[in-house]
Coordinates of C-alpha atoms in Angstrom, one line a residue:
M4 CA -0.3 0.4 -0.7
V5 CA 2.7 2.9 0.8
W6 CA 4.5 1.6 -2.6
Q7 CA 1.3 2.7 -4.2
F8 CA 0.6 5.8 -3.0
A9 CA 4.0 6.8 -3.0
S10 CA 4.1 5.5 -6.8
R11 CA 0.6 7.3 -7.5
Y12 CA 2.0 10.9 -5.9
F13 CA 5.1 10.9 -7.7
R14 CA 2.7 10.2 -11.2
A15 CA -0.1 11.9 -10.6
K16 CA -0.5 15.6 -12.2
K17 CA 0.0 18.0 -9.8
S18 CA -2.6 21.6 -9.3
T19 CA 1.3 23.3 -9.5
N20 CA 3.3 22.4 -12.5
A21 CA 6.5 24.1 -10.4
I22 CA 6.3 21.0 -8.4
N23 CA 6.8 18.4 -11.2
I24 CA 8.8 20.6 -13.2
I25 CA 11.5 20.2 -9.0
A26 CA 10.7 16.7 -8.9
W27 CA 12.0 16.1 -12.2
V28 CA 15.0 18.2 -12.1
S29 CA 15.5 16.2 -8.7
V30 CA 16.2 12.8 -10.8
A31 CA 18.0 14.8 -13.3
A32 CA 20.2 16.4 -10.7
I33 CA 21.1 12.7 -9.5
A34 CA 21.2 11.3 -12.6
I35 CA 23.8 14.0 -13.6
G36 CA 25.8 13.1 -9.9
T37 CA 25.7 9.6 -10.4
G38 CA 27.0 8.9 -14.4
A39 CA 29.6 11.6 -12.8
L40 CA 30.4 9.8 -10.0
I41 CA 30.2 6.6 -12.4
V42 CA 32.7 7.8 -14.3
I43 CA 35.5 9.3 -12.3
L44 CA 35.6 6.1 -10.5
S45 CA 35.6 4.4 -13.5
V46 CA 38.8 6.4 -14.6
F47 CA 40.4 6.2 -11.1
N48 CA 40.5 2.3 -11.9
G49 CA 41.0 2.8 -14.5
F50 CA 44.1 4.7 -14.3
E51 CA 45.2 2.4 -10.9
G52 CA 44.7 -1.1 -13.9
L53 CA 47.0 1.1 -15.9
V54 CA 49.4 1.1 -13.2
K55 CA 49.6 -2.1 -11.4
S56 CA 50.4 -3.5 -14.9
L57 CA 53.3 -1.3 -15.7
Y58 CA 54.8 -2.2 -12.3
S59 CA 53.9 -5.7 -13.2
S60 CA 55.8 -5.4 -15.7
F61 CA 60.2 -4.7 -13.5
Y62 CA 58.1 -5.8 -10.5
P63 CA 57.2 -9.1 -9.6
A64 CA 54.9 -10.9 -7.4
I65 CA 56.5 -12.1 -4.4
K66 CA 59.9 -10.8 -3.4
V67 CA 63.0 -11.8 -0.9
V68 CA 65.0 -9.7 1.0
P69 CA 67.4 -9.4 3.6
A70 CA 65.5 -8.3 6.8
S71 CA 68.6 -6.0 8.2
G72 CA 71.8 -5.8 6.2
K73 CA 71.5 -5.0 1.7
T74 CA 72.0 -8.5 0.8
L75 CA 71.3 -12.2 1.3
L76 CA 72.6 -15.5 0.2
L77 CA 70.2 -18.7 -0.5
T78 CA 71.9 -22.0 -0.1
P79 CA 71.4 -24.4 -3.3
A80 CA 69.1 -26.5 -0.6
Q81 CA 66.7 -23.7 -0.3
L82 CA 66.7 -22.4 -3.3
Q83 CA 65.4 -25.3 -4.7
A84 CA 63.2 -25.8 -1.9
I85 CA 61.7 -22.3 -2.7
G86 CA 61.7 -23.2 -6.4
H87 CA 58.8 -26.5 -5.2
T88 CA 56.9 -24.8 -3.9
P89 CA 53.5 -24.9 -4.6
G90 CA 52.5 -21.7 -6.4
V91 CA 55.9 -20.5 -7.4
A92 CA 56.4 -20.7 -11.1
A93 CA 60.1 -19.2 -11.6
Y94 CA 62.7 -17.4 -9.9
S95 CA 65.7 -15.2 -10.5
E96 CA 68.5 -14.1 -8.4
V97 CA 69.2 -9.9 -8.0
V98 CA 72.1 -7.7 -7.3
E99 CA 70.3 -3.8 -7.7
E100 CA 73.5 -1.0 -6.7
K101 CA 73.5 2.2 -7.6
A102 CA 75.9 3.3 -9.9
V103 CA 77.8 5.8 -12.5
L104 CA 78.0 5.8 -15.7
R105 CA 80.2 7.2 -17.9
Y106 CA 79.8 7.3 -21.9
G107 CA 81.6 10.4 -22.8
D108 CA 82.2 13.7 -21.1
E109 CA 78.4 13.5 -19.0
P110 CA 79.1 10.8 -16.0
T111 CA 74.8 9.9 -14.8
I112 CA 73.9 8.2 -12.0
A113 CA 72.3 5.2 -12.7
V114 CA 70.6 2.2 -10.8
L115 CA 72.5 -1.2 -11.5
K116 CA 70.8 -4.4 -11.8
G117 CA 72.0 -7.6 -12.1
V118 CA 69.9 -10.9 -12.9
D119 CA 70.0 -14.2 -14.0
S120 CA 68.7 -16.4 -17.1
S121 CA 65.2 -17.0 -15.8
Y122 CA 64.3 -13.0 -15.3
N123 CA 62.3 -12.8 -18.4
R124 CA 60.4 -16.1 -16.3
V125 CA 59.8 -13.8 -13.6
T126 CA 59.3 -10.4 -15.4
D127 CA 57.9 -8.4 -18.0
V128 CA 60.7 -6.5 -19.7
K129 CA 62.0 -8.3 -22.7
G130 CA 57.8 -7.4 -24.2
N131 CA 58.4 -3.8 -23.1
I132 CA 61.8 -3.2 -25.4
V133 CA 61.3 -0.3 -27.8
R134 CA 64.8 -0.6 -29.9
G135 CA 67.2 -3.8 -30.0
R136 CA 67.6 -6.7 -27.8
F137 CA 67.1 -7.9 -24.6
D138 CA 70.1 -9.5 -23.9
I139 CA 72.3 -9.4 -20.8
G140 CA 75.8 -11.2 -22.1
D141 CA 78.3 -13.2 -20.4
E142 CA 81.4 -14.2 -19.7
T143 CA 83.1 -13.0 -23.0
A144 CA 80.6 -9.6 -22.9
Y145 CA 78.4 -8.3 -20.6
R146 CA 75.6 -5.8 -22.3
A147 CA 73.7 -3.9 -21.0
V148 CA 69.6 -2.8 -21.8
L149 CA 68.6 1.0 -20.6
G150 CA 65.6 2.7 -19.9
L151 CA 64.7 5.1 -22.7
E152 CA 65.3 8.2 -20.8
L153 CA 68.0 6.8 -19.5
E154 CA 69.8 6.9 -22.7
G155 CA 68.9 9.7 -23.8
A156 CA 70.2 11.5 -21.0
L157 CA 73.6 9.2 -22.5
G158 CA 73.8 9.7 -25.3
V159 CA 74.0 5.9 -27.0
D160 CA 72.3 4.4 -30.3
V161 CA 72.3 0.6 -29.2
E162 CA 71.9 -0.1 -31.9
H163 CA 75.0 1.5 -33.9
S164 CA 76.5 2.1 -31.1
M165 CA 79.4 -0.2 -30.9
V166 CA 81.1 1.9 -28.2
P167 CA 80.7 0.7 -24.1
V168 CA 79.4 2.3 -21.1
T169 CA 82.1 3.1 -18.4
V170 CA 80.6 1.4 -14.6
Y171 CA 82.0 3.0 -12.3
V172 CA 81.3 1.9 -8.4
P173 CA 83.3 2.0 -4.5
R174 CA 84.8 0.0 -3.4
R175 CA 83.5 -2.3 -0.3
N176 CA 85.8 -2.5 2.6
V177 CA 88.1 0.6 1.9
N178 CA 88.6 2.9 3.9
A179 CA 91.7 4.7 3.4
F180 CA 93.1 5.1 0.2
V181 CA 95.4 7.9 -2.3
T182 CA 92.9 8.4 -5.1
P183 CA 89.1 8.3 -5.8
E184 CA 90.0 5.6 -8.7
D185 CA 90.8 3.7 -5.1
A186 CA 87.7 3.8 -4.0
L187 CA 85.7 2.4 -7.6
N188 CA 85.8 -0.4 -9.3
N189 CA 85.2 -0.3 -12.9
G190 CA 84.1 -1.9 -15.7
V191 CA 82.6 -1.7 -19.0
L192 CA 78.9 -2.7 -20.3
Y193 CA 78.4 -3.0 -24.7
P194 CA 74.4 -1.3 -25.2
A195 CA 71.7 -4.2 -26.2
G196 CA 68.9 -2.5 -26.1
T197 CA 66.2 0.2 -24.8
F198 CA 62.8 -0.9 -22.3
A199 CA 60.0 1.6 -22.1
I200 CA 57.8 0.4 -19.0
Q201 CA 57.4 3.6 -17.0
Q202 CA 59.2 7.1 -16.3
E203 CA 60.5 6.1 -13.5
F204 CA 61.9 3.2 -14.4
N205 CA 63.2 4.3 -17.4
S206 CA 64.8 7.1 -15.8
K207 CA 67.6 5.6 -13.6
Y208 CA 68.0 1.7 -14.7
V209 CA 69.7 -0.1 -15.9
I210 CA 69.8 -4.6 -16.3
T211 CA 73.1 -6.7 -16.7
H212 CA 74.5 -9.6 -15.9
I213 CA 74.5 -10.5 -11.9
N214 CA 78.2 -11.3 -12.0
F215 CA 79.1 -8.4 -13.1
L216 CA 77.6 -6.9 -10.4
R217 CA 78.6 -9.9 -8.8
G218 CA 82.2 -9.0 -9.6
L219 CA 82.6 -5.2 -9.4
L220 CA 80.9 -5.8 -6.0
E221 CA 83.2 -7.9 -4.7
L222 CA 80.3 -10.8 -3.9
K223 CA 80.2 -14.2 -2.6
P224 CA 79.3 -16.3 -5.3
G225 CA 75.2 -17.1 -4.7
E226 CA 75.1 -13.4 -2.8
M227 CA 71.9 -11.3 -3.7
S228 CA 70.1 -8.1 -3.2
A229 CA 67.0 -9.9 -3.8
L230 CA 65.8 -12.9 -5.2
E231 CA 62.8 -12.4 -7.7
V232 CA 59.6 -15.1 -7.9
A233 CA 56.7 -14.5 -10.6
A234 CA 53.5 -16.7 -8.6
A235 CA 51.2 -19.0 -11.2
P236 CA 48.6 -18.0 -12.4
G237 CA 45.4 -18.1 -10.3
V238 CA 47.3 -17.6 -7.3
N239 CA 46.9 -15.2 -3.9
Q240 CA 50.0 -13.3 -3.9
N241 CA 49.7 -13.6 -0.1
E242 CA 49.2 -17.0 -0.1
L243 CA 51.7 -17.0 -0.7
K244 CA 54.3 -14.8 0.3
G245 CA 53.4 -17.5 3.9
R246 CA 54.0 -20.4 2.4
L247 CA 57.5 -18.3 1.1
Q248 CA 58.2 -16.4 4.7
R249 CA 57.3 -20.3 7.4
L250 CA 60.5 -21.7 4.7
L251 CA 62.9 -19.4 5.1
G252 CA 61.9 -17.9 9.0
A253 CA 62.8 -14.1 10.5
S254 CA 65.8 -14.1 9.0
Y255 CA 64.9 -12.7 5.8
K256 CA 61.7 -10.5 4.5
V257 CA 58.6 -11.1 2.4
Q258 CA 57.2 -8.5 -0.4
T259 CA 53.9 -9.3 -1.9
R260 CA 54.2 -7.0 -5.5
Y261 CA 51.7 -4.3 -3.5
E262 CA 53.5 -3.8 -0.3
Q263 CA 57.2 -3.6 -3.0
N264 CA 54.6 -0.7 -3.9
Q265 CA 52.8 -0.2 -0.8
S266 CA 53.0 4.2 -0.8
L267 CA 51.6 3.7 -4.2
Y268 CA 48.6 1.5 -4.1
A269 CA 48.1 3.9 -1.1
I270 CA 48.3 6.9 -2.9
M271 CA 45.7 5.9 -5.8
Q272 CA 43.6 4.6 -3.0
T273 CA 43.4 8.1 -1.2
E274 CA 43.3 9.8 -4.5
K275 CA 40.1 7.7 -5.8
W276 CA 38.3 8.2 -2.2
A277 CA 38.6 11.6 -1.7
V278 CA 37.3 12.7 -5.3
Y279 CA 34.2 10.9 -4.2
V280 CA 33.9 12.0 -0.7
I281 CA 34.3 15.3 -3.1
L282 CA 31.5 14.2 -5.4
S283 CA 29.4 12.8 -2.4
F284 CA 29.0 16.1 -1.4
I285 CA 28.1 17.9 -4.0
M286 CA 25.0 15.1 -4.6
I287 CA 24.3 16.1 -1.2
I288 CA 23.7 19.3 -2.0
A289 CA 22.1 18.2 -5.5
A290 CA 19.0 16.8 -3.0
F291 CA 18.0 19.8 -1.1
N292 CA 16.1 20.3 -4.9
M293 CA 14.7 17.0 -3.6
I294 CA 13.7 18.0 -0.7
G295 CA 11.8 21.4 -2.4
S296 CA 9.7 19.2 -4.4
L297 CA 8.8 16.2 -0.8
Y298 CA 7.5 19.4 1.0
M299 CA 5.8 21.2 -1.4
L300 CA 3.8 17.9 -2.4
V301 CA 3.5 17.8 1.7
I302 CA 1.7 21.0 1.4
E303 CA 0.0 19.5 -2.1
K304 CA -1.8 16.8 -0.4
E305 CA -3.1 18.1 3.2
K306 CA -6.5 16.8 2.2
D307 CA -5.0 13.9 1.7
I308 CA -2.7 13.0 4.8
T309 CA -6.1 14.4 6.8
I310 CA -8.8 11.9 5.5
L311 CA -5.6 9.5 5.5
K312 CA -5.2 9.5 8.9
A313 CA -8.7 10.6 10.1
M314 CA -9.6 6.7 8.3
G315 CA -7.0 5.9 11.4
A316 CA -3.5 5.4 8.9
R317 CA -0.3 5.6 11.2
K318 CA 2.6 8.9 11.5
S319 CA 4.5 6.1 10.4
L320 CA 2.6 5.4 7.7
I321 CA 1.6 7.9 6.1
M322 CA 5.6 8.4 7.1
R323 CA 6.8 5.4 5.3
I324 CA 5.1 6.9 1.4
F325 CA 7.1 10.3 1.7
L326 CA 9.9 8.5 3.2
T327 CA 9.0 5.9 -0.4
E328 CA 8.3 9.1 -2.6
G329 CA 12.1 9.9 -2.0
L330 CA 13.1 6.7 -2.9
I331 CA 11.3 6.4 -6.1
I332 CA 13.1 9.9 -6.7
A333 CA 16.5 8.9 -6.5
G334 CA 16.2 5.3 -6.9
I335 CA 15.1 6.8 -11.3
G336 CA 17.9 9.8 -10.5
T337 CA 19.9 6.7 -9.8
L338 CA 19.0 3.9 -12.6
L339 CA 19.5 7.2 -15.5
G340 CA 22.5 7.8 -14.1
F341 CA 24.0 4.8 -14.9
V342 CA 22.7 4.3 -17.8
L343 CA 24.3 7.5 -18.6
G344 CA 27.7 6.7 -16.5
G345 CA 28.1 3.6 -17.7
G346 CA 27.1 4.2 -22.4
F347 CA 29.6 7.5 -21.2
C348 CA 32.2 4.9 -20.3
L349 CA 31.4 1.6 -23.4
I350 CA 32.0 4.8 -25.4
Q351 CA 35.1 5.4 -24.4
Q352 CA 36.6 2.1 -23.7
H353 CA 36.0 1.4 -27.0
F354 CA 35.9 4.5 -29.3
G355 CA 38.6 6.2 -26.7
I356 CA 36.4 9.5 -27.1
I357 CA 38.1 11.3 -25.2
R358 CA 42.5 11.6 -25.3
L359 CA 44.7 12.6 -23.5
E360 CA 46.5 16.0 -24.7
G361 CA 50.4 15.3 -25.0
T362 CA 52.7 12.8 -26.8
S363 CA 54.5 10.9 -23.5
F364 CA 51.7 8.5 -23.1
L365 CA 51.4 5.3 -23.4
V366 CA 48.0 5.7 -23.7
D367 CA 46.0 7.5 -25.9
A368 CA 43.0 7.8 -24.5
Y369 CA 41.8 7.9 -20.8
P370 CA 41.8 4.4 -20.2
V371 CA 39.0 3.8 -17.6
S372 CA 37.6 0.1 -16.0
M373 CA 33.7 -0.1 -15.0
H374 CA 33.8 -2.6 -11.4
L375 CA 30.6 -4.1 -9.5
A376 CA 31.3 -2.5 -6.4
D377 CA 31.8 0.8 -7.9
F378 CA 27.3 0.4 -9.0
G379 CA 27.2 -1.1 -5.4
L380 CA 28.7 2.0 -3.7
V381 CA 27.3 4.7 -6.1
L382 CA 23.8 2.7 -5.3
I383 CA 24.5 2.8 -1.6
T384 CA 25.6 6.3 -1.0
I385 CA 22.4 7.3 -2.9
L386 CA 19.9 6.0 -1.3
V387 CA 21.4 7.2 2.1
I388 CA 21.4 11.1 1.0
G389 CA 17.7 10.3 -0.9
L390 CA 16.9 8.5 2.3
A391 CA 17.6 11.7 4.8
A392 CA 16.7 14.1 2.4
S393 CA 13.5 12.3 2.5
W394 CA 13.4 12.4 6.3
Y395 CA 12.4 16.1 6.9
P396 CA 9.8 15.9 5.0
A397 CA 8.0 12.8 5.6
R398 CA 7.9 14.1 9.5
R399 CA 6.3 17.1 8.6
A400 CA 4.0 14.9 7.1
A401 CA 3.6 12.8 9.5
V402 CA 2.8 15.5 11.8
E403 CA -0.3 17.4 10.5
A404 CA -2.6 18.2 12.4
I405 CA -5.9 17.1 11.6
S406 CA -8.7 19.1 10.0
L407 CA -11.9 17.7 8.7
K408 CA -12.8 21.6 7.9
A409 CA -15.3 21.2 5.1
T410 CA -13.8 24.0 2.1

């Protein structure tokens, strides 16, 4: 019965056209706000997915690092146990160290990353080569794969130049030296390829053979900065982390991809929720139209309310009727907003009508990714706002004094 009264009040022609107009303005305001929320959240999802895909090309699913110090040493038995752990697809030994590179006259600071032959099974750097090839060389001639911006900073031509890049790293356990050169180890790398993933990586990383770095840093055989692990498809990273942590013990720290980039992911989530809160406040402002519409409807239906009360209707029934009226307005606006927002996102996904200006982006148009959870969140938000906006007019109708005077 409550739904019948509320739906009839919404559809019926009012004595004053302004009430109808304000009601549909309320619907339109909620629809536009809902559509904007869906679009904005979907764009954030798109950028988040893009960033995660870029970072997953460089960062492994799981990374084992020392609990203290800069290097760790895993025995062959430990490595074999890691390889046989359920959920582990592959692993690669890695050594990282800052170094000074010299190609020509200008020195450049970079991060050298020494990897073994299994590295391409753990990450997808090889799939992001834009010039040359992925080749880290061997003991005959060690080679380097440089980030795109770093290649430009050094002035290297990886496809044509045969001139090596000279690498300088600090020597270990050197307390006294006569000349600065005595405190440095140096070697040469022959440029082989260039990768382009994300500016953070492109501007500072050089990938080479792990034995080259072990020799320069005077590390023991098997000593490494980290062990990077690839998870099998469908494996939960947190569960795999737990298995490896129990296997290795407290001397080692096991990190998921999220924990390796925790600050980045936290910033992205914070930005998304901040925009959601701001747009929700805009929706609250839009709900004032609904308050005005319902309040005018209460005035319009004073006679009906009086008759219902005279027939024995409780205040709670009157209040539910007008709360339902508010939910109808909010519900219609929400459904229209879902159609508008979802339709726009589908068009953007397929045709990319809103383009990104500039030429340095990896994508041409704003990425969007619709999540069912966002639709649920927006629906709950609008319904809560609709109930809150309907409460005062509904209460006003419920406490309306009974008057049976002839009109």
